[in-house]
């Protein structure tokens, strides 16, 4: 069970900045090399990808979604809205991961159903520890629930 | 009717008109009473005449009475009284009514006749009195004396019968005298007959005596007696004759005259009475008319004064009321308060001018308020924009910082792990990230300059501008395989040359990045115009832009594709430049059908700019 669980950990990284995506992926894999990171460079591509999973018979949902806000085409808020308004997808945990620290963005995201809102840290150590905390938190608290719920829906 | 007068003059006019109306009433009253008074004058005149007529009536009866007294008594005083009254009446008539009345003249005439006749009566009366009082008495006493002498003479010879006869004759003689005297005393004509009878009897008796004694010589005394008796008869008859004459004058002529006078006096009196009645009637109706005229004119004047007062007071109060309403509205801050039309230079006029000034101030205040509201709104919008700008800038500046720091962290870890080549590879990423940050800062500075250096507008020939633009980018165009063309009839614009050039630069940079057509990229610049605007277009034949991004692309840091180089500031700068030229920029495009960027400039006469 535990082995199977570890293999299935997939993070969807929705991020338009190639550099940020590379840095984020580096720190995720440095902390947990078993996590598969899938990078999607704009909101539309991300939504298309998730809807494709939903349409697929296997329905292997991502373990976690890291969502930037400033995105081309669909921005982070719109992606969040589309995810949380979909019955099948709304249980997938979404962590807003952005450089923005504006109150308006934070409020909109939390109201929109974001499970967490985290600013991209500038300090490299802080960046690493933040990523570690996110992974730990979702490993400990939310994973079982999500799996159960998904199984139930299935 | 008073609206053209000054306030003061209006009030003066009011008082003057009221005064004039009062004067008019007084004049009407005076005229009315003058007429009434005239009639009273007539009445007095007539009354005097009437009194005169009555006095004449009274005096005429007095004259009659006096004349009768004179006739009977023969008193000279009565005669004098007649003349006295006559003179008085004549004088009064002359004095009172010399001007008119035939009747009064007739009365004078008849009175004169009356008095003339009375003078004749006086003469007759005097003569008669002379006859009666002296001749008749003398003749009678002579006759008696002679006959007495005869009796005495004959008494010796005469028989008794003769003596008795003589005695009878003597008695008759005495009776004749008695009758005659009684007649003249009482004027009873029976006494004349008695006297005549007695006379003829005496004469007969005496003739008988004369004949009886034919033989004898007739007594001289008898003859004497006969002689005196005959004389007596003659004188008596004359006296009777005269008496009857003046009695005729008195009783017939003078009575007739007196009657005429009385008749005329009565006529005058009656006539006067009628005329007085008429005048009384006339006066009465005149007085009624006067009263009616005075009352009706009073009512008319009262109405006039009331109407006039109302007009005057309305002409004063209505502008004041209007002005008051205006001031109340103005005091409430109204800018649209209607100011009454009042052109006269008086107190209300001054207030009206004050209201105009007040209104002007209200207008100014409101305009200032609107300006301040506008300013506040502008400032708030500016603040919002600034906030948005700061947020966007901080975000976009933080992004390369995150990148470079992130890579530095990675490099540290790679270096610590001994993977030096990997670490060195990552250094390029840090450099490009920092370069990008520098580029961002430069572009932001550029954006912040737009609007600060906007004064130096000039008239530029767009053809010349684009010709040099084309030459400057010729290498770039050739290298990227783009074709750029522009119409040769482009207009001249009154703009800031470097800013407009910057727009074309940015549009070109975008086009080179995004508007690539595999069959040959073509850019065309042209112009069109409307009545108020000059339009310039920049058209490419690239893949086009979806409608949902038509507005977003002009926002700060907005980029359609992050694969391409760029900071997302170029179109934001273009929009800002067009805004400062009071124009605008927008895009028309459909996917796979190219994009056309439109620049709209207002047509401004540069002299007035």
PDB file of N, CA, C and O in Angstrom, chain A residues 16-20 22-23 26-27 30 41 44 68-74 78 98-102 104-105 119-125 127-128, chain B residues 388 391-392 394-396 398-410 412-414 426 429 432-433 436 548-549 552 558-563:
ATOM      1  N   UNK A  16       4.167  29.567 -15.849  1.00  0.00           N
ATOM      2  CA  UNK A  16       4.541  30.050 -17.173  1.00  0.00           C
ATOM      3  C   UNK A  16       6.041  30.343 -17.278  1.00  0.00           C
ATOM      4  O   UNK A  16       6.604  30.367 -18.345  1.00  0.00           O
ATOM      5  N   UNK A  17       6.654  30.603 -16.114  1.00  0.00           N
ATOM      6  CA  UNK A  17       8.081  30.958 -16.130  1.00  0.00           C
ATOM      7  C   UNK A  17       8.920  29.679 -16.100  1.00  0.00           C
ATOM      8  O   UNK A  17       8.923  28.923 -15.120  1.00  0.00           O
ATOM      9  N   UNK A  18       9.626  29.499 -17.208  1.00  0.00           N
ATOM     10  CA  UNK A  18      10.406  28.272 -17.373  1.00  0.00           C
ATOM     11  C   UNK A  18      11.429  28.116 -16.255  1.00  0.00           C
ATOM     12  O   UNK A  18      11.616  27.034 -15.673  1.00  0.00           O
ATOM     13  N   UNK A  19      12.080  29.222 -15.887  1.00  0.00           N
ATOM     14  CA  UNK A  19      13.090  29.206 -14.835  1.00  0.00           C
ATOM     15  C   UNK A  19      12.479  28.776 -13.514  1.00  0.00           C
ATOM     16  O   UNK A  19      13.001  27.923 -12.808  1.00  0.00           O
ATOM     17  N   UNK A  20      11.333  29.395 -13.198  1.00  0.00           N
ATOM     18  CA  UNK A  20      10.676  29.069 -11.935  1.00  0.00           C
ATOM     19  C   UNK A  20      10.298  27.608 -11.911  1.00  0.00           C
ATOM     20  O   UNK A  20      10.423  26.929 -10.889  1.00  0.00           O
ATOM     21  N   UNK A  22      11.720  25.127 -13.471  1.00  0.00           N
ATOM     22  CA  UNK A  22      12.924  24.295 -13.313  1.00  0.00           C
ATOM     23  C   UNK A  22      13.394  24.287 -11.864  1.00  0.00           C
ATOM     24  O   UNK A  22      13.722  23.229 -11.289  1.00  0.00           O
ATOM     25  N   UNK A  23      13.405  25.525 -11.261  1.00  0.00           N
ATOM     26  CA  UNK A  23      13.848  25.646  -9.869  1.00  0.00           C
ATOM     27  C   UNK A  23      12.923  24.840  -8.948  1.00  0.00           C
ATOM     28  O   UNK A  23      13.362  24.066  -8.098  1.00  0.00           O
ATOM     29  N   UNK A  26      13.402  21.168  -9.325  1.00  0.00           N
ATOM     30  CA  UNK A  26      14.683  20.770  -8.719  1.00  0.00           C
ATOM     31  C   UNK A  26      14.521  20.544  -7.221  1.00  0.00           C
ATOM     32  O   UNK A  26      14.931  19.522  -6.678  1.00  0.00           O
ATOM     33  N   UNK A  27      13.891  21.495  -6.551  1.00  0.00           N
ATOM     34  CA  UNK A  27      13.766  21.387  -5.084  1.00  0.00           C
ATOM     35  C   UNK A  27      12.826  20.265  -4.690  1.00  0.00           C
ATOM     36  O   UNK A  27      13.012  19.604  -3.673  1.00  0.00           O
ATOM     37  N   UNK A  30      14.674  17.157  -5.166  1.00  0.00           N
ATOM     38  CA  UNK A  30      15.771  17.061  -4.202  1.00  0.00           C
ATOM     39  C   UNK A  30      15.244  16.529  -2.867  1.00  0.00           C
ATOM     40  O   UNK A  30      15.903  15.748  -2.183  1.00  0.00           O
ATOM     41  N   UNK A  41       2.748  24.959 -19.021  1.00  0.00           N
ATOM     42  CA  UNK A  41       3.255  26.328 -19.067  1.00  0.00           C
ATOM     43  C   UNK A  41       2.169  27.403 -19.162  1.00  0.00           C
ATOM     44  O   UNK A  41       2.438  28.590 -19.056  1.00  0.00           O
ATOM     45  N   UNK A  44      -4.442  27.323 -19.987  1.00  0.00           N
ATOM     46  CA  UNK A  44      -5.288  26.573 -20.910  1.00  0.00           C
ATOM     47  C   UNK A  44      -4.763  25.145 -21.081  1.00  0.00           C
ATOM     48  O   UNK A  44      -5.523  24.172 -21.015  1.00  0.00           O
ATOM     49  N   UNK A  68       0.471  28.745 -10.301  1.00  0.00           N
ATOM     50  CA  UNK A  68       0.877  30.157 -10.334  1.00  0.00           C
ATOM     51  C   UNK A  68      -0.361  31.007 -10.683  1.00  0.00           C
ATOM     52  O   UNK A  68      -1.373  30.476 -11.156  1.00  0.00           O
ATOM     53  N   UNK A  69      -0.262  32.314 -10.420  1.00  0.00           N
ATOM     54  CA  UNK A  69      -1.433  33.159 -10.740  1.00  0.00           C
ATOM     55  C   UNK A  69      -1.266  33.859 -12.077  1.00  0.00           C
ATOM     56  O   UNK A  69      -2.160  33.871 -12.918  1.00  0.00           O
ATOM     57  N   UNK A  70      -0.106  34.502 -12.288  1.00  0.00           N
ATOM     58  CA  UNK A  70       0.111  35.227 -13.545  1.00  0.00           C
ATOM     59  C   UNK A  70       0.458  34.251 -14.658  1.00  0.00           C
ATOM     60  O   UNK A  70       1.602  33.871 -14.826  1.00  0.00           O
ATOM     61  N   UNK A  71      -0.599  33.902 -15.387  1.00  0.00           N
ATOM     62  CA  UNK A  71      -0.413  32.920 -16.449  1.00  0.00           C
ATOM     63  C   UNK A  71      -0.981  33.464 -17.743  1.00  0.00           C
ATOM     64  O   UNK A  71      -1.947  34.226 -17.727  1.00  0.00           O
ATOM     65  N   UNK A  72      -0.440  33.091 -18.877  1.00  0.00           N
ATOM     66  CA  UNK A  72      -1.060  33.468 -20.136  1.00  0.00           C
ATOM     67  C   UNK A  72      -2.361  32.700 -20.331  1.00  0.00           C
ATOM     68  O   UNK A  72      -2.555  31.644 -19.751  1.00  0.00           O
ATOM     69  N   UNK A  73      -3.199  33.284 -21.210  1.00  0.00           N
ATOM     70  CA  UNK A  73      -4.497  32.685 -21.570  1.00  0.00           C
ATOM     71  C   UNK A  73      -5.429  32.565 -20.355  1.00  0.00           C
ATOM     72  O   UNK A  73      -6.147  33.514 -20.078  1.00  0.00           O
ATOM     73  N   UNK A  74      -5.462  31.451 -19.624  1.00  0.00           N
ATOM     74  CA  UNK A  74      -6.222  31.427 -18.378  1.00  0.00           C
ATOM     75  C   UNK A  74      -5.271  31.740 -17.254  1.00  0.00           C
ATOM     76  O   UNK A  74      -4.234  31.079 -17.131  1.00  0.00           O
ATOM     77  N   UNK A  78      -8.613  31.716 -12.779  1.00  0.00           N
ATOM     78  CA  UNK A  78      -9.575  31.062 -13.671  1.00  0.00           C
ATOM     79  C   UNK A  78      -9.394  29.540 -13.657  1.00  0.00           C
ATOM     80  O   UNK A  78     -10.374  28.778 -13.628  1.00  0.00           O
ATOM     81  N   UNK A  98       2.996  31.499  -5.931  1.00  0.00           N
ATOM     82  CA  UNK A  98       3.121  32.681  -6.798  1.00  0.00           C
ATOM     83  C   UNK A  98       4.024  33.728  -6.167  1.00  0.00           C
ATOM     84  O   UNK A  98       4.278  33.692  -4.960  1.00  0.00           O
ATOM     85  N   UNK A  99       4.506  34.660  -6.974  1.00  0.00           N
ATOM     86  CA  UNK A  99       5.288  35.762  -6.424  1.00  0.00           C
ATOM     87  C   UNK A  99       4.379  36.848  -5.843  1.00  0.00           C
ATOM     88  O   UNK A  99       4.816  37.710  -5.086  1.00  0.00           O
ATOM     89  N   UNK A 100       3.101  36.829  -6.238  1.00  0.00           N
ATOM     90  CA  UNK A 100       2.199  37.901  -5.793  1.00  0.00           C
ATOM     91  C   UNK A 100       1.925  37.806  -4.297  1.00  0.00           C
ATOM     92  O   UNK A 100       1.698  36.735  -3.761  1.00  0.00           O
ATOM     93  N   UNK A 101       1.973  38.928  -3.648  1.00  0.00           N
ATOM     94  CA  UNK A 101       1.569  38.957  -2.242  1.00  0.00           C
ATOM     95  C   UNK A 101       0.432  39.949  -2.028  1.00  0.00           C
ATOM     96  O   UNK A 101       0.258  40.476  -0.943  1.00  0.00           O
ATOM     97  N   UNK A 102      -0.306  40.222  -3.149  1.00  0.00           N
ATOM     98  CA  UNK A 102      -1.389  41.209  -2.982  1.00  0.00           C
ATOM     99  C   UNK A 102      -2.569  40.568  -2.262  1.00  0.00           C
ATOM    100  O   UNK A 102      -2.904  39.405  -2.480  1.00  0.00           O
ATOM    101  N   UNK A 104      -5.563  41.113  -2.600  1.00  0.00           N
ATOM    102  CA  UNK A 104      -6.672  40.790  -3.490  1.00  0.00           C
ATOM    103  C   UNK A 104      -6.493  39.389  -4.064  1.00  0.00           C
ATOM    104  O   UNK A 104      -7.450  38.600  -4.107  1.00  0.00           O
ATOM    105  N   UNK A 105      -5.249  39.069  -4.471  1.00  0.00           N
ATOM    106  CA  UNK A 105      -4.972  37.740  -5.025  1.00  0.00           C
ATOM    107  C   UNK A 105      -5.208  36.663  -3.974  1.00  0.00           C
ATOM    108  O   UNK A 105      -5.823  35.631  -4.253  1.00  0.00           O
ATOM    109  N   UNK A 119       3.666  32.083  -0.976  1.00  0.00           N
ATOM    110  CA  UNK A 119       4.473  32.958  -1.829  1.00  0.00           C
ATOM    111  C   UNK A 119       5.781  32.262  -2.185  1.00  0.00           C
ATOM    112  O   UNK A 119       6.371  31.574  -1.341  1.00  0.00           O
ATOM    113  N   UNK A 120       6.226  32.513  -3.415  1.00  0.00           N
ATOM    114  CA  UNK A 120       7.519  31.939  -3.811  1.00  0.00           C
ATOM    115  C   UNK A 120       8.618  32.634  -3.000  1.00  0.00           C
ATOM    116  O   UNK A 120       8.756  33.855  -3.069  1.00  0.00           O
ATOM    117  N   UNK A 121       9.363  31.900  -2.229  1.00  0.00           N
ATOM    118  CA  UNK A 121      10.424  32.531  -1.457  1.00  0.00           C
ATOM    119  C   UNK A 121      11.589  32.925  -2.361  1.00  0.00           C
ATOM    120  O   UNK A 121      11.811  32.309  -3.397  1.00  0.00           O
ATOM    121  N   UNK A 122      12.304  34.021  -1.951  1.00  0.00           N
ATOM    122  CA  UNK A 122      13.451  34.456  -2.741  1.00  0.00           C
ATOM    123  C   UNK A 122      14.724  33.727  -2.281  1.00  0.00           C
ATOM    124  O   UNK A 122      15.503  33.251  -3.085  1.00  0.00           O
ATOM    125  N   UNK A 123      14.843  33.596  -0.942  1.00  0.00           N
ATOM    126  CA  UNK A 123      16.025  32.917  -0.393  1.00  0.00           C
ATOM    127  C   UNK A 123      16.037  31.435  -0.799  1.00  0.00           C
ATOM    128  O   UNK A 123      15.023  30.749  -0.652  1.00  0.00           O
ATOM    129  N   UNK A 124      17.140  30.918  -1.326  1.00  0.00           N
ATOM    130  CA  UNK A 124      17.212  29.508  -1.776  1.00  0.00           C
ATOM    131  C   UNK A 124      16.876  28.515  -0.662  1.00  0.00           C
ATOM    132  O   UNK A 124      16.080  27.589  -0.886  1.00  0.00           O
ATOM    133  N   UNK A 125      17.399  28.707   0.551  1.00  0.00           N
ATOM    134  CA  UNK A 125      17.114  27.779   1.659  1.00  0.00           C
ATOM    135  C   UNK A 125      15.636  27.769   1.993  1.00  0.00           C
ATOM    136  O   UNK A 125      15.021  26.726   2.221  1.00  0.00           O
ATOM    137  N   UNK A 127      13.266  28.578   0.005  1.00  0.00           N
ATOM    138  CA  UNK A 127      12.553  27.939  -1.102  1.00  0.00           C
ATOM    139  C   UNK A 127      12.521  26.428  -0.876  1.00  0.00           C
ATOM    140  O   UNK A 127      11.462  25.779  -0.933  1.00  0.00           O
ATOM    141  N   UNK A 128      13.664  25.852  -0.559  1.00  0.00           N
ATOM    142  CA  UNK A 128      13.781  24.397  -0.357  1.00  0.00           C
ATOM    143  C   UNK A 128      12.905  23.941   0.809  1.00  0.00           C
ATOM    144  O   UNK A 128      12.136  22.970   0.690  1.00  0.00           O
TER     145      UNK A 128
ATOM    146  N   UNK B 388      -2.014  49.545  -8.734  1.00  0.00           N
ATOM    147  CA  UNK B 388      -1.955  48.435  -9.685  1.00  0.00           C
ATOM    148  C   UNK B 388      -0.549  48.334 -10.282  1.00  0.00           C
ATOM    149  O   UNK B 388       0.049  47.251 -10.398  1.00  0.00           O
ATOM    150  N   UNK B 391       1.915  47.071  -7.780  1.00  0.00           N
ATOM    151  CA  UNK B 391       1.704  45.637  -7.593  1.00  0.00           C
ATOM    152  C   UNK B 391       2.305  44.856  -8.759  1.00  0.00           C
ATOM    153  O   UNK B 391       3.085  43.923  -8.566  1.00  0.00           O
ATOM    154  N   UNK B 392       1.930  45.320  -9.977  1.00  0.00           N
ATOM    155  CA  UNK B 392       2.420  44.622 -11.165  1.00  0.00           C
ATOM    156  C   UNK B 392       3.947  44.650 -11.235  1.00  0.00           C
ATOM    157  O   UNK B 392       4.617  43.640 -11.488  1.00  0.00           O
ATOM    158  N   UNK B 394       6.106  45.184  -8.817  1.00  0.00           N
ATOM    159  CA  UNK B 394       6.783  44.423  -7.767  1.00  0.00           C
ATOM    160  C   UNK B 394       6.760  42.926  -8.103  1.00  0.00           C
ATOM    161  O   UNK B 394       7.747  42.227  -7.928  1.00  0.00           O
ATOM    162  N   UNK B 395       5.597  42.519  -8.641  1.00  0.00           N
ATOM    163  CA  UNK B 395       5.477  41.114  -9.032  1.00  0.00           C
ATOM    164  C   UNK B 395       6.480  40.754 -10.126  1.00  0.00           C
ATOM    165  O   UNK B 395       7.236  39.790 -10.018  1.00  0.00           O
ATOM    166  N   UNK B 396       6.472  41.614 -11.153  1.00  0.00           N
ATOM    167  CA  UNK B 396       7.307  41.254 -12.301  1.00  0.00           C
ATOM    168  C   UNK B 396       8.800  41.448 -12.044  1.00  0.00           C
ATOM    169  O   UNK B 396       9.637  40.844 -12.721  1.00  0.00           O
ATOM    170  N   UNK B 398       9.997  40.884  -9.009  1.00  0.00           N
ATOM    171  CA  UNK B 398      10.337  39.811  -8.066  1.00  0.00           C
ATOM    172  C   UNK B 398      10.611  38.501  -8.820  1.00  0.00           C
ATOM    173  O   UNK B 398      11.451  37.692  -8.401  1.00  0.00           O
ATOM    174  N   UNK B 399       9.867  38.395  -9.931  1.00  0.00           N
ATOM    175  CA  UNK B 399       9.973  37.142 -10.675  1.00  0.00           C
ATOM    176  C   UNK B 399      11.421  36.812 -11.106  1.00  0.00           C
ATOM    177  O   UNK B 399      11.908  35.715 -10.814  1.00  0.00           O
ATOM    178  N   UNK B 400      12.161  37.720 -11.774  1.00  0.00           N
ATOM    179  CA  UNK B 400      13.568  37.388 -12.110  1.00  0.00           C
ATOM    180  C   UNK B 400      14.453  37.226 -10.875  1.00  0.00           C
ATOM    181  O   UNK B 400      15.423  36.457 -10.903  1.00  0.00           O
ATOM    182  N   UNK B 401      14.063  37.928  -9.801  1.00  0.00           N
ATOM    183  CA  UNK B 401      14.842  37.793  -8.574  1.00  0.00           C
ATOM    184  C   UNK B 401      14.723  36.366  -8.030  1.00  0.00           C
ATOM    185  O   UNK B 401      15.722  35.739  -7.644  1.00  0.00           O
ATOM    186  N   UNK B 402      13.435  35.905  -8.045  1.00  0.00           N
ATOM    187  CA  UNK B 402      13.210  34.518  -7.617  1.00  0.00           C
ATOM    188  C   UNK B 402      14.043  33.569  -8.477  1.00  0.00           C
ATOM    189  O   UNK B 402      14.703  32.652  -7.971  1.00  0.00           O
ATOM    190  N   UNK B 403      14.031  33.862  -9.782  1.00  0.00           N
ATOM    191  CA  UNK B 403      14.785  33.009 -10.709  1.00  0.00           C
ATOM    192  C   UNK B 403      16.275  32.971 -10.350  1.00  0.00           C
ATOM    193  O   UNK B 403      16.864  31.903 -10.134  1.00  0.00           O
ATOM    194  N   UNK B 404      16.854  34.199 -10.282  1.00  0.00           N
ATOM    195  CA  UNK B 404      18.305  34.214 -10.090  1.00  0.00           C
ATOM    196  C   UNK B 404      18.706  33.618  -8.734  1.00  0.00           C
ATOM    197  O   UNK B 404      19.655  32.819  -8.630  1.00  0.00           O
ATOM    198  N   UNK B 405      17.922  33.950  -7.692  1.00  0.00           N
ATOM    199  CA  UNK B 405      18.235  33.401  -6.370  1.00  0.00           C
ATOM    200  C   UNK B 405      18.047  31.885  -6.362  1.00  0.00           C
ATOM    201  O   UNK B 405      18.844  31.133  -5.777  1.00  0.00           O
ATOM    202  N   UNK B 406      16.933  31.463  -7.054  1.00  0.00           N
ATOM    203  CA  UNK B 406      16.673  30.026  -7.126  1.00  0.00           C
ATOM    204  C   UNK B 406      17.840  29.284  -7.765  1.00  0.00           C
ATOM    205  O   UNK B 406      18.326  28.283  -7.235  1.00  0.00           O
ATOM    206  N   UNK B 407      18.323  29.832  -8.865  1.00  0.00           N
ATOM    207  CA  UNK B 407      19.442  29.178  -9.554  1.00  0.00           C
ATOM    208  C   UNK B 407      20.726  29.254  -8.728  1.00  0.00           C
ATOM    209  O   UNK B 407      21.518  28.310  -8.722  1.00  0.00           O
ATOM    210  N   UNK B 408      20.895  30.390  -8.048  1.00  0.00           N
ATOM    211  CA  UNK B 408      22.094  30.482  -7.194  1.00  0.00           C
ATOM    212  C   UNK B 408      22.072  29.374  -6.143  1.00  0.00           C
ATOM    213  O   UNK B 408      23.071  28.697  -5.881  1.00  0.00           O
ATOM    214  N   UNK B 409      20.880  29.154  -5.561  1.00  0.00           N
ATOM    215  CA  UNK B 409      20.736  28.064  -4.590  1.00  0.00           C
ATOM    216  C   UNK B 409      21.097  26.714  -5.216  1.00  0.00           C
ATOM    217  O   UNK B 409      21.810  25.893  -4.631  1.00  0.00           O
ATOM    218  N   UNK B 410      20.578  26.494  -6.445  1.00  0.00           N
ATOM    219  CA  UNK B 410      20.837  25.236  -7.150  1.00  0.00           C
ATOM    220  C   UNK B 410      22.340  25.087  -7.398  1.00  0.00           C
ATOM    221  O   UNK B 410      22.948  24.023  -7.173  1.00  0.00           O
ATOM    222  N   UNK B 412      24.777  26.434  -5.766  1.00  0.00           N
ATOM    223  CA  UNK B 412      25.455  26.115  -4.498  1.00  0.00           C
ATOM    224  C   UNK B 412      25.389  24.601  -4.226  1.00  0.00           C
ATOM    225  O   UNK B 412      26.385  23.955  -3.891  1.00  0.00           O
ATOM    226  N   UNK B 413      24.156  24.069  -4.410  1.00  0.00           N
ATOM    227  CA  UNK B 413      23.997  22.638  -4.106  1.00  0.00           C
ATOM    228  C   UNK B 413      24.810  21.778  -5.076  1.00  0.00           C
ATOM    229  O   UNK B 413      25.473  20.801  -4.685  1.00  0.00           O
ATOM    230  N   UNK B 414      24.774  22.179  -6.386  1.00  0.00           N
ATOM    231  CA  UNK B 414      25.536  21.419  -7.387  1.00  0.00           C
ATOM    232  C   UNK B 414      27.029  21.487  -7.069  1.00  0.00           C
ATOM    233  O   UNK B 414      27.755  20.478  -7.142  1.00  0.00           O
ATOM    234  N   UNK B 426      24.417  26.491 -15.063  1.00  0.00           N
ATOM    235  CA  UNK B 426      23.286  27.238 -14.503  1.00  0.00           C
ATOM    236  C   UNK B 426      23.599  28.724 -14.336  1.00  0.00           C
ATOM    237  O   UNK B 426      22.671  29.538 -14.262  1.00  0.00           O
ATOM    238  N   UNK B 429      21.889  31.060 -16.637  1.00  0.00           N
ATOM    239  CA  UNK B 429      20.483  31.359 -16.331  1.00  0.00           C
ATOM    240  C   UNK B 429      20.387  32.548 -15.382  1.00  0.00           C
ATOM    241  O   UNK B 429      19.509  33.402 -15.516  1.00  0.00           O
ATOM    242  N   UNK B 432      21.111  35.684 -17.492  1.00  0.00           N
ATOM    243  CA  UNK B 432      19.995  36.131 -18.344  1.00  0.00           C
ATOM    244  C   UNK B 432      18.838  36.663 -17.494  1.00  0.00           C
ATOM    245  O   UNK B 432      18.151  37.624 -17.867  1.00  0.00           O
ATOM    246  N   UNK B 433      18.650  36.045 -16.329  1.00  0.00           N
ATOM    247  CA  UNK B 433      17.587  36.533 -15.450  1.00  0.00           C
ATOM    248  C   UNK B 433      17.868  37.965 -14.992  1.00  0.00           C
ATOM    249  O   UNK B 433      16.996  38.832 -15.020  1.00  0.00           O
ATOM    250  N   UNK B 436      17.412  40.355 -17.775  1.00  0.00           N
ATOM    251  CA  UNK B 436      15.979  40.589 -17.995  1.00  0.00           C
ATOM    252  C   UNK B 436      15.445  41.606 -16.971  1.00  0.00           C
ATOM    253  O   UNK B 436      14.656  42.505 -17.299  1.00  0.00           O
ATOM    254  N   UNK B 548     -10.679  37.837 -27.176  1.00  0.00           N
ATOM    255  CA  UNK B 548     -10.638  38.026 -25.722  1.00  0.00           C
ATOM    256  C   UNK B 548      -9.383  38.749 -25.253  1.00  0.00           C
ATOM    257  O   UNK B 548      -9.338  39.263 -24.144  1.00  0.00           O
ATOM    258  N   UNK B 549      -8.349  38.762 -26.110  1.00  0.00           N
ATOM    259  CA  UNK B 549      -7.096  39.424 -25.692  1.00  0.00           C
ATOM    260  C   UNK B 549      -6.968  40.840 -26.260  1.00  0.00           C
ATOM    261  O   UNK B 549      -5.978  41.516 -26.011  1.00  0.00           O
ATOM    262  N   UNK B 552      -6.674  43.099 -23.319  1.00  0.00           N
ATOM    263  CA  UNK B 552      -5.646  42.722 -22.346  1.00  0.00           C
ATOM    264  C   UNK B 552      -4.241  43.069 -22.814  1.00  0.00           C
ATOM    265  O   UNK B 552      -3.384  43.413 -21.998  1.00  0.00           O
ATOM    266  N   UNK B 558       1.473  42.431 -19.845  1.00  0.00           N
ATOM    267  CA  UNK B 558       0.678  41.344 -20.392  1.00  0.00           C
ATOM    268  C   UNK B 558       1.364  40.805 -21.632  1.00  0.00           C
ATOM    269  O   UNK B 558       1.690  41.541 -22.552  1.00  0.00           O
ATOM    270  N   UNK B 559       1.549  39.532 -21.649  1.00  0.00           N
ATOM    271  CA  UNK B 559       2.224  38.918 -22.802  1.00  0.00           C
ATOM    272  C   UNK B 559       1.425  37.716 -23.245  1.00  0.00           C
ATOM    273  O   UNK B 559       0.964  36.920 -22.447  1.00  0.00           O
ATOM    274  N   UNK B 560       1.241  37.642 -24.583  1.00  0.00           N
ATOM    275  CA  UNK B 560       0.464  36.525 -25.114  1.00  0.00           C
ATOM    276  C   UNK B 560       1.250  35.225 -25.030  1.00  0.00           C
ATOM    277  O   UNK B 560       0.687  34.166 -24.812  1.00  0.00           O
ATOM    278  N   UNK B 561       2.535  35.344 -25.184  1.00  0.00           N
ATOM    279  CA  UNK B 561       3.326  34.116 -25.239  1.00  0.00           C
ATOM    280  C   UNK B 561       4.648  34.330 -24.512  1.00  0.00           C
ATOM    281  O   UNK B 561       5.454  35.184 -24.894  1.00  0.00           O
ATOM    282  N   UNK B 562       4.841  33.534 -23.447  1.00  0.00           N
ATOM    283  CA  UNK B 562       6.040  33.735 -22.648  1.00  0.00           C
ATOM    284  C   UNK B 562       7.302  33.144 -23.287  1.00  0.00           C
ATOM    285  O   UNK B 562       8.400  33.373 -22.805  1.00  0.00           O
ATOM    286  N   UNK B 563       7.068  32.420 -24.398  1.00  0.00           N
ATOM    287  CA  UNK B 563       8.246  31.883 -25.081  1.00  0.00           C
ATOM    288  C   UNK B 563       9.038  32.990 -25.746  1.00  0.00           C
ATOM    289  O   UNK B 563      10.229  32.873 -25.955  1.00  0.00           O
TER     290      UNK B 563
END
